[in-house]
Coordinates of C-alpha atoms in Angstrom, one line a residue:
Chain P
M1 CA -38.0 24.1 1.3
T2 CA -37.4 23.7 5.0
R3 CA -34.0 24.3 6.4
A4 CA -33.6 20.6 7.4
G5 CA -34.7 19.5 4.0
K6 CA -32.2 21.8 2.3
N7 CA -29.5 20.5 4.5
T8 CA -30.3 16.9 3.6
L9 CA -30.4 17.7 -0.1
Y10 CA -27.1 19.5 0.1
R11 CA -25.6 16.6 2.0
A12 CA -26.8 14.1 -0.5
L13 CA -25.5 16.1 -3.5
L14 CA -22.0 16.4 -2.0
I15 CA -21.5 13.0 -0.4
G16 CA -23.8 11.1 -2.8
P17 CA -21.6 10.8 -5.9
A18 CA -18.5 9.3 -4.2
L19 CA -20.6 7.1 -2.0
L20 CA -22.5 5.8 -5.0
A21 CA -19.3 5.2 -6.9
I22 CA -17.9 3.0 -4.1
T23 CA -21.2 1.3 -3.4
I24 CA -22.0 0.4 -7.0
F25 CA -18.5 -0.6 -8.1
M26 CA -17.2 -2.1 -4.9
I27 CA -19.8 -3.0 -2.3
V28 CA -22.3 -4.4 -4.9
P29 CA -19.6 -6.5 -6.5
L30 CA -18.5 -7.8 -3.1
C31 CA -22.1 -8.9 -2.4
L32 CA -22.3 -10.5 -5.8
M33 CA -19.1 -12.3 -5.0
A34 CA -20.6 -13.7 -1.8
Y35 CA -23.7 -14.8 -3.8
I36 CA -21.6 -16.4 -6.6
S37 CA -19.6 -18.4 -4.0
F38 CA -22.8 -20.4 -3.4
R39 CA -23.6 -21.0 -7.0
G40 CA -22.8 -23.9 -9.2
R41 CA -19.7 -23.8 -11.5
D42 CA -20.0 -23.6 -15.2
Y43 CA -17.0 -25.4 -16.7
S44 CA -16.8 -22.9 -19.5
G45 CA -15.7 -20.3 -17.0
G46 CA -19.0 -18.8 -15.8
V47 CA -21.6 -19.4 -13.1
L48 CA -24.7 -21.5 -13.1
W49 CA -27.0 -18.8 -11.7
D50 CA -30.0 -20.9 -10.9
Q51 CA -28.2 -23.7 -9.1
F52 CA -27.4 -23.5 -5.4
S53 CA -24.1 -25.2 -4.5
A54 CA -21.8 -25.3 -1.5
E55 CA -19.2 -27.1 -3.6
A56 CA -16.8 -24.1 -3.5
Y57 CA -16.6 -24.4 0.3
V58 CA -16.4 -28.2 0.3
R59 CA -13.4 -27.8 -2.1
L60 CA -11.5 -25.9 0.6
F61 CA -11.1 -29.1 2.6
F62 CA -12.0 -32.0 0.3
E63 CA -11.3 -33.3 -3.1
R64 CA -14.1 -34.9 -5.0
E65 CA -13.2 -38.3 -6.5
L66 CA -14.4 -39.4 -9.9
D67 CA -17.1 -41.6 -8.2
G68 CA -18.4 -38.6 -6.2
T69 CA -17.0 -39.5 -2.8
L70 CA -15.1 -37.0 -0.8
A71 CA -11.5 -37.3 0.2
L72 CA -9.7 -34.9 2.6
N73 CA -7.4 -32.6 0.7
F74 CA -5.4 -30.1 2.5
N75 CA -3.6 -28.5 -0.5
Y76 CA -5.7 -25.4 -0.4
M77 CA -5.7 -25.1 3.4
F78 CA -1.9 -25.4 3.2
I79 CA -1.7 -22.4 0.9
I80 CA -4.0 -20.4 3.2
L81 CA -1.9 -21.4 6.2
R82 CA 1.3 -20.5 4.4
S83 CA -0.2 -17.1 3.6
V84 CA -1.0 -16.5 7.3
W85 CA 2.4 -17.8 8.4
L86 CA 4.3 -15.7 5.8
S87 CA 2.3 -12.6 6.8
F88 CA 2.9 -13.2 10.4
L89 CA 6.6 -13.7 9.8
T90 CA 6.6 -10.4 7.8
M91 CA 4.9 -8.7 10.7
V92 CA 7.4 -10.0 13.3
I93 CA 10.5 -9.1 11.2
S94 CA 9.1 -5.7 10.4
L95 CA 8.5 -5.1 14.1
A96 CA 12.0 -6.1 15.0
V97 CA 13.5 -4.0 12.3
G98 CA 11.0 -1.1 12.6
L99 CA 11.1 -0.5 16.3
P100 CA 14.7 0.7 16.7
V101 CA 14.3 2.8 13.5
A102 CA 11.1 4.5 14.9
M103 CA 12.9 5.1 18.2
F104 CA 15.9 6.6 16.4
M105 CA 13.6 8.9 14.3
A106 CA 11.5 10.0 17.4
T107 CA 14.6 11.1 19.2
R108 CA 16.0 13.4 16.5
D109 CA 15.4 17.1 16.3
R110 CA 12.6 18.6 14.2
K111 CA 14.5 19.1 11.0
W112 CA 15.9 15.5 11.0
K113 CA 12.5 14.1 11.8
A114 CA 11.0 15.6 8.7
V115 CA 13.9 14.3 6.5
L116 CA 13.6 10.8 8.0
V117 CA 9.9 10.6 7.7
F118 CA 10.2 11.6 4.0
M119 CA 12.8 8.9 3.4
V120 CA 10.7 6.3 5.0
T121 CA 7.5 7.3 3.1
L122 CA 9.2 7.7 -0.3
P123 CA 9.4 4.0 -1.3
F124 CA 5.7 3.5 -0.6
W125 CA 4.9 5.8 -3.5
T126 CA 7.2 4.0 -5.9
N127 CA 5.9 1.2 -8.0
L128 CA 5.4 -2.0 -6.0
L129 CA 6.0 -4.2 -9.1
V130 CA 9.3 -2.4 -9.8
R131 CA 10.4 -2.7 -6.2
N132 CA 9.8 -6.5 -6.2
Y133 CA 11.5 -6.8 -9.6
A134 CA 14.6 -5.1 -8.1
W135 CA 14.8 -8.1 -5.7
I136 CA 14.8 -10.5 -8.6
L137 CA 18.0 -8.8 -9.8
L138 CA 19.5 -9.2 -6.3
L139 CA 18.4 -12.8 -5.6
R140 CA 18.8 -14.5 -8.9
D141 CA 21.4 -17.3 -9.4
H142 CA 23.6 -14.8 -11.2
G143 CA 22.2 -11.9 -9.3
T144 CA 24.0 -9.2 -7.4
I145 CA 24.1 -11.1 -4.1
N146 CA 25.3 -14.4 -5.5
S147 CA 27.8 -12.8 -7.8
T148 CA 29.3 -10.8 -5.0
L149 CA 29.5 -13.7 -2.6
M150 CA 31.2 -15.8 -5.4
W151 CA 33.6 -13.0 -6.2
L152 CA 34.5 -12.8 -2.5
G153 CA 35.0 -16.5 -2.5
V154 CA 32.5 -17.2 0.2
I155 CA 30.6 -19.7 -1.9
S156 CA 31.5 -21.6 -5.1
E157 CA 27.9 -22.4 -6.2
P158 CA 25.1 -19.8 -6.3
L159 CA 22.8 -20.1 -3.4
P160 CA 19.1 -20.8 -4.3
L161 CA 17.7 -17.5 -3.1
L162 CA 14.9 -16.8 -5.6
H163 CA 11.6 -18.6 -6.1
N164 CA 11.0 -19.9 -2.5
A165 CA 9.4 -18.9 0.7
F166 CA 12.5 -17.0 1.8
A167 CA 12.3 -14.7 -1.3
V168 CA 8.6 -14.1 -0.7
A169 CA 9.3 -13.2 3.0
V170 CA 12.1 -10.8 2.0
G171 CA 9.9 -9.2 -0.7
L172 CA 6.8 -8.8 1.6
T173 CA 8.9 -7.3 4.3
Y174 CA 10.5 -4.9 1.8
S175 CA 7.0 -3.9 0.5
F176 CA 5.3 -3.2 3.8
L177 CA 8.0 -2.2 6.2
P178 CA 7.3 1.5 6.1
F179 CA 3.8 0.8 7.4
M180 CA 5.3 -0.5 10.6
V181 CA 7.8 2.3 11.1
L182 CA 5.4 5.2 10.7
P183 CA 2.7 4.4 13.2
I184 CA 5.3 3.4 15.9
Y185 CA 7.2 6.6 15.1
S186 CA 4.0 8.6 15.6
S187 CA 3.4 7.0 19.0
L188 CA 6.9 7.6 20.1
E189 CA 7.0 11.1 18.7
K190 CA 4.4 12.1 21.2
M191 CA 6.3 10.5 24.1
D192 CA 8.1 12.6 26.7
F193 CA 11.6 11.2 26.7
R194 CA 12.2 12.6 30.1
L195 CA 10.3 9.5 31.3
V196 CA 13.4 7.5 30.1
E197 CA 15.6 9.7 32.2
A198 CA 13.3 9.3 35.1
S199 CA 13.4 5.6 34.7
F200 CA 17.2 5.6 34.8
D201 CA 17.1 7.8 37.9
L202 CA 15.0 5.1 39.5
Y203 CA 17.8 2.6 38.8
A204 CA 16.2 0.8 35.9
N205 CA 18.6 -0.4 33.2
R206 CA 18.2 -0.1 29.5
W207 CA 16.3 -3.3 29.0
Q208 CA 13.9 -2.6 31.9
T209 CA 13.3 0.9 30.5
I210 CA 12.4 -0.5 27.1
R211 CA 10.1 -3.1 28.6
R212 CA 8.4 -1.0 31.2
V213 CA 8.4 2.5 29.8
I214 CA 8.9 2.6 26.0
L215 CA 7.0 -0.5 24.8
P216 CA 3.8 0.4 26.8
L217 CA 3.8 3.9 25.4
A218 CA 4.6 2.7 21.9
F219 CA 2.0 -0.1 22.1
P220 CA -0.9 1.6 20.2
G221 CA 1.6 2.4 17.3
I222 CA 2.9 -1.2 17.4
V223 CA -0.6 -2.6 17.1
A224 CA -1.5 -0.2 14.3
G225 CA 1.8 -1.1 12.5
C226 CA 1.1 -4.9 12.9
V227 CA -2.3 -4.5 11.4
L228 CA -1.0 -2.3 8.6
V229 CA 1.7 -4.9 7.7
F230 CA -0.3 -8.1 8.3
V231 CA -3.4 -7.1 6.2
P232 CA -1.8 -6.2 2.9
A233 CA 0.8 -9.0 3.3
L234 CA -2.1 -11.5 3.6
G235 CA -3.6 -10.3 0.4
A236 CA -0.3 -10.0 -1.5
Y237 CA -0.4 -10.9 -5.2
I238 CA 2.6 -9.4 -6.9
T239 CA 5.3 -10.5 -4.5
P240 CA 4.5 -14.3 -4.4
E241 CA 3.9 -14.2 -8.1
L242 CA 7.3 -12.7 -9.0
L243 CA 9.6 -13.9 -6.1
G244 CA 7.8 -17.1 -5.3
G245 CA 8.1 -18.2 -9.0
G246 CA 4.7 -19.9 -9.1
K247 CA 5.8 -22.4 -6.4
T248 CA 5.2 -20.4 -3.2
L249 CA 1.6 -19.5 -3.8
M250 CA -0.4 -17.4 -1.3
I251 CA -4.2 -16.8 -1.1
G252 CA -4.0 -13.9 -3.5
N253 CA -2.5 -16.0 -6.2
L254 CA -4.9 -18.9 -5.6
I255 CA -7.8 -16.4 -6.0
G256 CA -6.2 -14.9 -9.2
F257 CA -5.7 -18.4 -10.6
Q258 CA -9.4 -19.2 -10.4
F259 CA -10.1 -16.3 -12.8
G260 CA -7.3 -17.2 -15.1
A261 CA -6.3 -20.7 -16.1
A262 CA -8.6 -22.6 -13.6
R263 CA -11.8 -20.8 -14.6
N264 CA -13.6 -21.7 -11.4
W265 CA -15.5 -18.6 -10.3
P266 CA -17.5 -19.9 -7.4
F267 CA -14.3 -21.3 -5.8
G268 CA -12.5 -18.0 -6.5
A269 CA -15.4 -16.1 -5.0
A270 CA -15.4 -18.3 -1.9
L271 CA -11.6 -17.8 -1.4
G272 CA -12.1 -14.0 -1.9
L273 CA -14.8 -14.0 0.7
F274 CA -12.6 -16.0 3.1
L275 CA -9.8 -13.5 2.7
L276 CA -12.2 -10.6 3.1
A277 CA -13.5 -12.2 6.3
L278 CA -9.9 -12.7 7.7
V279 CA -9.1 -9.1 7.0
L280 CA -12.3 -7.7 8.4
I281 CA -12.0 -9.8 11.5
S282 CA -8.4 -8.6 12.2
L283 CA -9.4 -5.0 11.4
G284 CA -12.6 -5.2 13.5
A285 CA -10.8 -6.6 16.5
Y286 CA -8.3 -3.8 16.2
A287 CA -10.8 -1.1 15.7
R288 CA -12.7 -2.1 18.8
R289 CA -9.7 -1.6 21.0
Y290 CA -7.9 1.2 19.4
R291 CA -10.5 3.4 17.8
G292 CA -9.1 6.3 15.8
E293 CA -5.5 5.2 16.1
L294 CA -5.4 3.9 12.6
E295 CA -6.5 7.2 11.1
G296 CA -4.5 9.2 13.5
S297 CA -1.3 7.4 12.5
Q298 CA -1.5 8.2 8.8
Chain E
M1 CA 21.5 23.3 22.4
R2 CA 21.9 21.6 19.1
I3 CA 22.8 18.0 19.3
N4 CA 24.6 16.2 16.6
P5 CA 22.4 13.3 15.8
F6 CA 25.3 11.0 14.9
R7 CA 27.5 11.5 17.9
S8 CA 26.9 9.7 21.1
R9 CA 28.6 10.9 24.2
A10 CA 26.0 11.3 26.9
F11 CA 24.6 9.7 30.0
P12 CA 22.7 6.4 29.6
G13 CA 19.3 8.0 30.3
D14 CA 19.5 10.0 27.2
A15 CA 17.6 7.9 24.7
R16 CA 19.0 9.9 21.8
H17 CA 22.3 8.2 22.1
W18 CA 21.4 4.6 22.8
P19 CA 23.9 2.2 21.1
G20 CA 22.6 0.3 18.1
L21 CA 19.8 2.7 17.1
F22 CA 21.9 4.5 14.5
T23 CA 23.3 1.2 13.1
A24 CA 19.8 -0.3 12.9
T25 CA 18.5 2.8 11.1
A26 CA 21.5 2.9 8.7
A27 CA 20.9 -0.8 7.9
F28 CA 17.2 -0.1 7.5
F29 CA 17.8 2.6 4.9
A30 CA 20.4 0.5 3.1
Y31 CA 17.8 -2.3 2.9
V32 CA 15.2 0.1 1.6
Y33 CA 17.3 2.0 -0.9
L34 CA 20.1 -0.3 -2.1
P35 CA 17.8 -2.5 -4.3
I36 CA 16.4 0.5 -6.0
L37 CA 19.8 2.0 -6.6
I38 CA 21.2 -1.2 -8.0
L39 CA 18.3 -1.5 -10.4
V40 CA 18.9 2.1 -11.6
A41 CA 22.6 1.5 -11.9
L42 CA 22.1 -1.7 -13.9
S43 CA 19.8 0.1 -16.3
F44 CA 22.9 2.1 -17.5
N45 CA 25.0 -1.1 -17.9
E46 CA 26.0 -1.8 -21.5
N47 CA 26.3 -5.5 -20.9
R48 CA 23.3 -7.7 -21.8
T49 CA 23.9 -10.2 -19.0
V50 CA 22.5 -7.5 -16.7
T51 CA 24.4 -8.2 -13.5
V52 CA 28.0 -7.7 -14.4
W53 CA 29.0 -4.1 -14.9
T54 CA 31.0 -3.6 -18.1
G55 CA 30.5 0.1 -19.0
F56 CA 28.1 3.0 -19.1
S57 CA 25.4 3.0 -21.8
L58 CA 22.1 4.6 -22.6
D59 CA 21.2 2.0 -25.2
W60 CA 18.4 0.4 -23.2
Y61 CA 16.7 3.7 -22.8
A62 CA 16.9 4.3 -26.5
M63 CA 15.5 0.8 -27.1
A64 CA 12.7 1.4 -24.7
F65 CA 11.7 4.7 -26.4
A66 CA 11.9 3.1 -29.8
N67 CA 9.6 0.2 -28.8
R68 CA 6.1 0.9 -30.0
D69 CA 4.5 -1.4 -27.4
I70 CA 6.1 0.5 -24.6
V71 CA 5.1 3.8 -25.9
S72 CA 1.5 2.7 -26.3
A73 CA 1.5 1.1 -22.8
A74 CA 2.8 4.4 -21.4
T75 CA 0.1 6.3 -23.3
N76 CA -2.6 4.0 -21.8
S77 CA -1.1 4.4 -18.3
L78 CA -1.3 8.2 -18.6
I79 CA -4.8 8.2 -20.1
I80 CA -6.1 5.9 -17.3
A81 CA -4.3 7.8 -14.5
S82 CA -5.5 11.2 -15.7
I83 CA -9.1 10.3 -16.1
A84 CA -9.3 8.2 -12.9
S85 CA -7.4 10.7 -10.7
V86 CA -9.3 13.8 -11.8
T87 CA -12.7 12.0 -11.4
A88 CA -11.8 10.5 -8.1
T89 CA -10.5 13.8 -6.8
A90 CA -13.7 15.7 -7.9
L91 CA -15.9 13.1 -6.1
A92 CA -13.6 13.1 -3.0
T93 CA -13.5 16.9 -2.8
L94 CA -17.3 17.2 -2.9
A95 CA -17.7 14.5 -0.2
A96 CA -14.9 15.9 2.0
L97 CA -16.5 19.4 1.9
R98 CA -19.5 17.9 3.7
M99 CA -17.8 15.2 5.8
A100 CA -15.2 17.6 7.3
S101 CA -17.8 19.7 9.1
K102 CA -18.0 19.1 12.9
D103 CA -21.8 18.3 13.0
R104 CA -22.8 14.7 13.4
F105 CA -25.5 13.1 11.4
F106 CA -26.8 9.6 11.0
G107 CA -24.4 7.2 9.3
K108 CA -21.4 9.6 9.3
T109 CA -19.0 7.0 10.8
G110 CA -20.3 4.4 8.4
I111 CA -19.8 6.6 5.4
N112 CA -16.2 7.3 6.5
A113 CA -15.6 3.6 6.8
V114 CA -17.0 3.1 3.2
F115 CA -14.7 5.8 1.9
A116 CA -11.7 4.0 3.5
L117 CA -12.9 0.6 2.3
P118 CA -10.9 0.5 -1.0
I119 CA -7.6 0.9 0.9
T120 CA -8.4 -1.4 3.8
V121 CA -9.3 -4.5 1.7
P122 CA -6.5 -6.3 -0.1
E123 CA -6.8 -5.2 -3.7
I124 CA -7.2 -8.7 -5.2
V125 CA -10.6 -9.1 -3.6
P126 CA -12.4 -6.1 -5.1
A127 CA -10.6 -6.7 -8.3
V128 CA -12.0 -10.1 -8.9
A129 CA -15.4 -9.1 -7.5
T130 CA -15.6 -6.3 -10.0
L131 CA -14.4 -8.7 -12.7
M132 CA -17.4 -10.9 -12.0
F133 CA -19.7 -7.9 -11.7
F134 CA -18.7 -6.5 -15.1
A135 CA -18.8 -9.9 -16.7
S136 CA -22.4 -10.5 -15.4
L137 CA -23.4 -7.1 -16.8
G138 CA -21.9 -8.2 -20.1
L139 CA -19.4 -5.3 -20.3
T140 CA -16.4 -5.6 -22.7
F141 CA -13.2 -5.4 -20.7
G142 CA -10.8 -2.7 -21.8
L143 CA -9.8 0.9 -20.9
G144 CA -13.3 1.7 -19.7
T145 CA -13.6 -1.0 -17.1
V146 CA -10.0 -0.3 -15.9
I147 CA -10.8 3.4 -15.5
I148 CA -13.9 2.6 -13.3
G149 CA -11.8 0.3 -11.1
H150 CA -9.1 2.9 -10.7
I151 CA -11.6 5.7 -9.8
V152 CA -12.9 3.6 -7.0
F153 CA -9.5 2.9 -5.3
C154 CA -8.3 6.4 -6.0
I155 CA -11.1 8.0 -4.0
P156 CA -9.6 7.3 -0.5
F157 CA -6.2 8.6 -1.6
A158 CA -7.7 11.9 -2.6
Y159 CA -10.4 12.0 0.2
L160 CA -8.2 11.5 3.2
P161 CA -5.7 14.4 2.6
I162 CA -8.5 16.8 1.4
R163 CA -10.6 16.0 4.5
A164 CA -7.6 16.4 6.8
R165 CA -6.8 19.8 5.1
L166 CA -10.4 21.0 5.6
E167 CA -10.5 19.9 9.2
G168 CA -7.3 21.8 9.8
M169 CA -8.7 25.0 8.4
D170 CA -9.4 27.8 10.8
P171 CA -13.2 28.2 11.0
K172 CA -12.8 31.8 12.1
I173 CA -11.8 32.8 8.5
G174 CA -15.2 31.5 7.2
E175 CA -16.9 33.4 10.1
A176 CA -15.0 36.5 9.2
A177 CA -16.2 36.2 5.6
A178 CA -19.8 35.9 6.8
D179 CA -19.3 39.0 9.0
L180 CA -18.2 40.9 6.0
Y181 CA -21.5 40.0 4.3
A182 CA -20.3 37.3 2.0
T183 CA -23.0 34.8 1.0
P184 CA -22.2 31.2 1.7
V185 CA -21.5 30.7 -2.1
Q186 CA -19.2 33.7 -2.2
A187 CA -17.5 32.6 1.0
F188 CA -16.9 29.2 -0.6
W189 CA -15.5 30.5 -3.9
R190 CA -13.4 33.3 -2.4
V191 CA -12.3 32.0 0.9
T192 CA -12.6 28.2 1.4
L193 CA -11.6 27.0 -2.1
P194 CA -8.5 29.1 -2.5
Q195 CA -7.3 27.7 0.8
L196 CA -8.2 24.2 -0.2
I197 CA -6.5 24.2 -3.6
P198 CA -3.1 23.0 -2.4
G199 CA -4.8 20.1 -0.6
I200 CA -6.8 19.2 -3.6
L201 CA -3.7 19.2 -5.9
S202 CA -1.8 17.2 -3.4
G203 CA -4.6 14.6 -3.3
L204 CA -4.8 14.6 -7.1
V205 CA -1.1 13.9 -7.5
L206 CA -1.3 11.0 -5.0
A207 CA -4.3 9.5 -6.7
F208 CA -2.4 9.9 -10.1
I209 CA 0.6 8.0 -8.8
I210 CA -1.4 5.3 -7.3
S211 CA -3.3 4.8 -10.5
L212 CA -0.1 4.9 -12.6
D213 CA 1.5 2.3 -10.4
D214 CA -1.4 -0.1 -10.2
F215 CA -1.0 -3.6 -11.3
V216 CA -3.7 -5.9 -9.7
T217 CA -6.9 -4.0 -10.6
T218 CA -5.6 -3.3 -14.1
F219 CA -4.6 -6.9 -14.6
F220 CA -8.0 -8.3 -13.7
L221 CA -10.2 -5.6 -15.3
G222 CA -8.2 -5.0 -18.4
G223 CA -8.7 -6.5 -21.8
A224 CA -7.4 -6.1 -25.3
G225 CA -5.9 -2.6 -25.8
S226 CA -5.6 -1.6 -22.2
T227 CA -2.1 -2.8 -21.5
T228 CA -0.4 -0.3 -19.1
L229 CA 3.3 0.0 -18.2
P230 CA 3.1 -2.2 -15.1
I231 CA 1.2 -4.9 -17.0
Y232 CA 3.8 -4.7 -19.8
I233 CA 6.7 -4.9 -17.3
F234 CA 5.0 -7.9 -15.6
G235 CA 4.8 -9.7 -18.9
L236 CA 8.5 -9.1 -19.6
V237 CA 9.6 -10.0 -16.1
R238 CA 7.8 -13.3 -16.3
T239 CA 9.6 -14.3 -19.5
G240 CA 13.0 -13.2 -18.3
V241 CA 15.1 -10.4 -17.1
T242 CA 16.3 -7.9 -19.7
P243 CA 18.1 -4.6 -19.4
E244 CA 15.2 -3.0 -21.2
V245 CA 13.0 -3.8 -18.2
N246 CA 15.6 -2.0 -16.0
A247 CA 15.4 1.1 -18.1
I248 CA 11.5 1.3 -18.1
S249 CA 11.5 0.5 -14.4
S250 CA 14.0 3.2 -13.7
L251 CA 11.9 5.7 -15.7
M252 CA 8.8 4.7 -13.7
L253 CA 10.7 5.2 -10.4
L254 CA 11.8 8.6 -11.6
L255 CA 8.3 9.6 -12.5
S256 CA 6.8 8.4 -9.2
L257 CA 9.6 10.1 -7.2
S258 CA 9.1 13.5 -8.9
L259 CA 5.4 13.3 -8.5
V260 CA 5.5 12.4 -4.9
S261 CA 8.0 15.2 -4.2
L262 CA 5.6 17.6 -6.0
S263 CA 2.7 16.4 -3.8
L264 CA 4.7 16.6 -0.6
F265 CA 5.9 20.1 -1.6
L266 CA 2.3 21.2 -2.1
G267 CA 1.3 19.6 1.2
R268 CA 4.2 21.3 3.1
D269 CA 3.3 24.7 1.7
Q270 CA -0.2 24.5 2.9
N271 CA 0.8 23.5 6.4
R272 CA 2.9 26.6 6.7
K273 CA 0.0 28.8 5.6
S274 CA -2.5 27.2 7.9
G275 CA -0.1 27.0 10.9
P276 CA -0.8 29.4 13.8
G277 CA 2.6 30.9 13.6

């Protein structure tokens, strides 16, 4: 066999198995999902394979009346908008909280840096379900926060903290905050902090230094962090399910619902494709400008 | 000069001592760790009402261990995580061995993107897509379908650290092996692989944790007889909060924490060996 031929064979044997596994069990299903989103709905829970239908997409904006006419219905759009809004809120809160933490971490000496990075990473590897469940214990009517506040005499009735958008926002921030801290930290860690001294020597004050020196240098990390928080928050399933109490639905729950009680696969497939498109657009826009930063930050 | 990280008495240009940074970081870590600590503390509470502390007790742990459903869910979790993480790590190692080399070939960037796909897409999308795929094929949902789903999303978690480890290796060592008349096969078994083992183990442990903790994929691809611990906990939480859930949750936390420490320990060790000095 020729050398080039051998090289190709060797490459195929090594890369092939993993590539095939992801292609067959992920890319093919995603293509199938796109196909199903244009098929008719079988009310017993399946798909009418031989029938083209755009009904799933119509359903995003309209409701079909009994006589077949369409009426505008923004219920689903509202859930999608809420998902985007909650994810955006999560991103902004994470940024506000994460930036000073990353700054603190980046200015420690080596030993402390290692300890702090470990402490930030640790929660990511613990069970997401358990971490969200912990917030149920805190936010319930008779939970830790309400009991403490009542014991202190601040309030006499428990505050409604659980099963609303507030609880979901808290849970999402809690779940994804480390993804904001770490990329910003890795940008700032490379920074030469003598620039800050130089800025002060040139009579800049603290605020000007942050705005003109630190933020521009941390920018790639900030963008990476925003993407890494926004994307998983947008597709969140567990947090709205547990902390939203079935009332504050997000896209993920709406998709899941189509494969459970609602049994509407084409609609679920259309929603899944919609979410996938949203994610790929935000990742694509990011990757074009900041190639390599995402991988470099991990 | 050593600087105490918690003392601030310096000129304003020294960013280490800006006011508020320490307070913000302390608040951050309190936010991150307090809920977990409260959960663990409450799992030792003897009172059934869960939130009021009345005394220390191990009853809930005893109850959890005596519960057959929990034991069988834990067994399922371990079976799935073992098979999925070992398979995914094997696939990822093979691929990383080729992908880590410096040469460029057609489609390399694309293949890297495919390998990262399972962690860039929100889990719910591939989960329901695979659900439809398996249903169209007429497969029966159970342990098998869950394991396939887990293998796919475990691949990137094993692939990324192993590739990074390979890229960080000193190519001179391989060249030295060749100079000493080692065949490529000998060089691989005697030189590359022993250096790579800590990286592989670290990737394996990470994949294992991710599989063990998974909820979404298991939930949509599971069937009768494939209930795992997270699925079981989810079911209990939906019906109400019980101290038993606190006990199982604390045990899962403990397991994840020990495994991740193990993985980071393996990863740290390898950096030391590969570092230039």
